[in-house]
């Protein structure tokens, strides 16, 4: 290939790449998910919303989460997303355990895996009791 | 690597033969001018409308409660949403301008004449379909401008005797512009019209390719082509190849129009988005001075200057019908403008009337 042709091909390729980036970047950003609330986000709940033995589901940092009062004054909060394949766990009050309806993964009230395919416990979230409020996150 | 891909495809589909027949060995007249490239410009602009339209659909909500706020969200919250929305809005205006130039060049050079009547008629339908796309798209942001411009545009159909009131109701999906109008305009804008449009573009291009490109009617060598009793493809021996010569010319003109589109989008985005487009629709308050888009101003003014709406509408229908049927009315084979003084005079008068009525409509 002659040097003139090589130069023109390279120049055209470079211009094409710049234009493709200029067109592609806005589209990429447009399609990218919007930023979720920051890592610092905390949620405050009334203690009355979480009676003994009841699981309260809520949205935390854009994803489903659950808080449970397993024994008087003892609260656990988790991401409600099963660690197996991402389904949302259910609370079974009679069995006092979480069940993933997709592949029957079972978790204890403190989030440990009891049986089934989940590879690790539910992701826990810090809970602080302040006066009559629960601060999560 | 590209050679290996072409080799692979060539073995299975004979692609080299197709490429040669349509690109390197497809010859065009040596004196072909830039006016012939406007079709390629339109294809590019329509492709861009299609792409930006699909992207806008991701966040747009077609309901009276959500439409306006979803467009505001696209403009103010979604990254680069303003860019895509403005490209779509400015692009639609640029397309109408290029469509008119494309039509005017075909008129001036007599390209609509036999054997290209079907190319002309399909092009004319494409122009009308594009205006339909503009009209239906105009309502979607559900702003005061959208709402009242659509109210006025659909109301004009009410002037048709006997059928008028039913037609208005059918267009709106009710007695007034509302949720059902938005639903049907949305369906037409994103699905109905684009499907029809795609089929018509395919037919238009088929006509162009099958009949062959007409020779520009200029220069001392030009002679009107012979009339044939049987199908005849117009060849141009000794002409320039479609690729690379003509495509380079097309690429230049396309780049110019893309630069214009981007320049307006960045430096004058409000040119086609007046203040009433930023106020949510209110069916109880008509804002003062609602005007249609620039390409409908002539029709708007015609409706105003005639004593009855029916007469105004009839004038428009007659004008558009004459234009659609022009190849069947003007049947002389002569295409050189210098030898068609009557046509050129009418052509100039037509442009002057269009521009004059539009300016009058703008200031009235």
XYZ file of C-alpha atoms in Angstrom, chain A residues 7-125:
119
model
C -2.035 8.023 5.321
C -5.525 8.679 3.957
C -6.845 5.335 5.213
C -5.378 5.956 8.658
C -6.693 9.517 8.787
C -10.182 8.434 7.702
C -10.124 5.575 10.213
C -9.101 7.954 13.005
C -11.819 10.481 12.090
C -14.349 7.627 11.907
C -13.297 6.384 15.346
C -13.612 9.873 16.876
C -17.066 10.346 15.304
C -18.181 6.871 16.395
C -17.107 7.676 19.954
C -18.832 11.090 19.829
C -22.066 9.409 18.717
C -21.736 6.293 20.856
C -20.858 7.896 24.206
C -24.125 9.870 24.623
C -26.134 6.778 23.637
C -24.197 4.655 26.129
C -24.788 7.188 28.906
C -28.451 7.571 27.914
C -29.001 3.820 28.185
C -26.951 3.327 31.342
C -28.994 2.948 34.552
C -29.582 6.153 36.452
C -27.461 6.526 39.577
C -29.119 4.892 42.560
C -29.109 6.630 45.960
C -25.566 6.696 47.258
C -23.894 4.145 49.471
C -24.440 6.511 52.374
C -28.228 6.359 52.162
C -29.907 5.292 55.431
C -33.538 4.374 55.996
C -35.483 5.147 59.176
C -38.458 2.974 60.146
C -40.819 3.101 63.110
C -40.307 0.167 65.471
C -44.079 -0.321 65.368
C -43.758 -1.284 61.698
C -41.707 -4.330 62.648
C -43.599 -6.317 65.331
C -42.124 -9.455 66.852
C -41.859 -12.309 64.320
C -42.902 -10.142 61.378
C -40.702 -9.364 58.387
C -41.050 -5.870 56.934
C -39.996 -5.501 53.272
C -38.830 -2.140 51.935
C -36.713 -0.623 49.137
C -33.144 0.163 50.133
C -30.643 1.800 47.755
C -32.911 0.828 44.871
C -33.241 -2.840 45.821
C -35.618 -4.955 47.929
C -34.581 -5.407 51.547
C -36.174 -6.889 54.659
C -35.988 -6.229 58.392
C -37.126 -8.756 60.979
C -37.602 -8.687 64.763
C -36.606 -12.258 65.549
C -36.871 -11.945 69.369
C -37.914 -8.988 71.542
C -35.649 -6.057 70.715
C -33.385 -8.077 68.346
C -33.533 -6.865 64.756
C -31.911 -8.249 61.612
C -31.928 -6.521 58.240
C -30.872 -8.082 54.962
C -30.943 -7.578 51.267
C -34.011 -9.617 50.237
C -32.184 -10.873 47.159
C -31.362 -14.569 47.302
C -27.629 -15.158 46.948
C -28.254 -18.031 44.517
C -29.797 -16.450 41.390
C -31.300 -13.162 42.520
C -34.952 -14.044 43.307
C -36.640 -12.294 46.242
C -36.938 -14.371 49.433
C -40.216 -14.767 51.343
C -40.640 -14.890 55.128
C -42.489 -17.955 56.400
C -43.652 -16.932 59.907
C -44.743 -20.428 60.982
C -41.441 -22.058 60.026
C -39.552 -18.918 61.136
C -37.328 -18.981 58.066
C -36.816 -17.282 54.731
C -37.567 -19.298 51.593
C -36.436 -18.504 48.094
C -39.367 -19.525 45.838
C -37.152 -20.105 42.796
C -34.976 -23.046 43.954
C -36.117 -23.630 47.540
C -33.100 -22.071 49.221
C -33.829 -21.696 52.950
C -32.330 -19.109 55.279
C -32.536 -18.761 59.076
C -33.893 -15.539 60.710
C -30.302 -14.312 61.034
C -29.669 -14.925 57.315
C -27.621 -18.154 57.411
C -28.184 -20.798 54.713
C -30.208 -23.700 56.110
C -30.479 -25.746 52.918
C -30.631 -25.527 49.135
C -28.313 -24.035 46.521
C -27.538 -20.514 47.892
C -23.745 -20.268 48.155
C -23.666 -17.762 51.036
C -25.862 -16.080 53.656
C -28.176 -13.183 52.813
C -26.264 -9.895 52.626
C -26.830 -8.266 55.979
C -27.472 -4.566 56.590
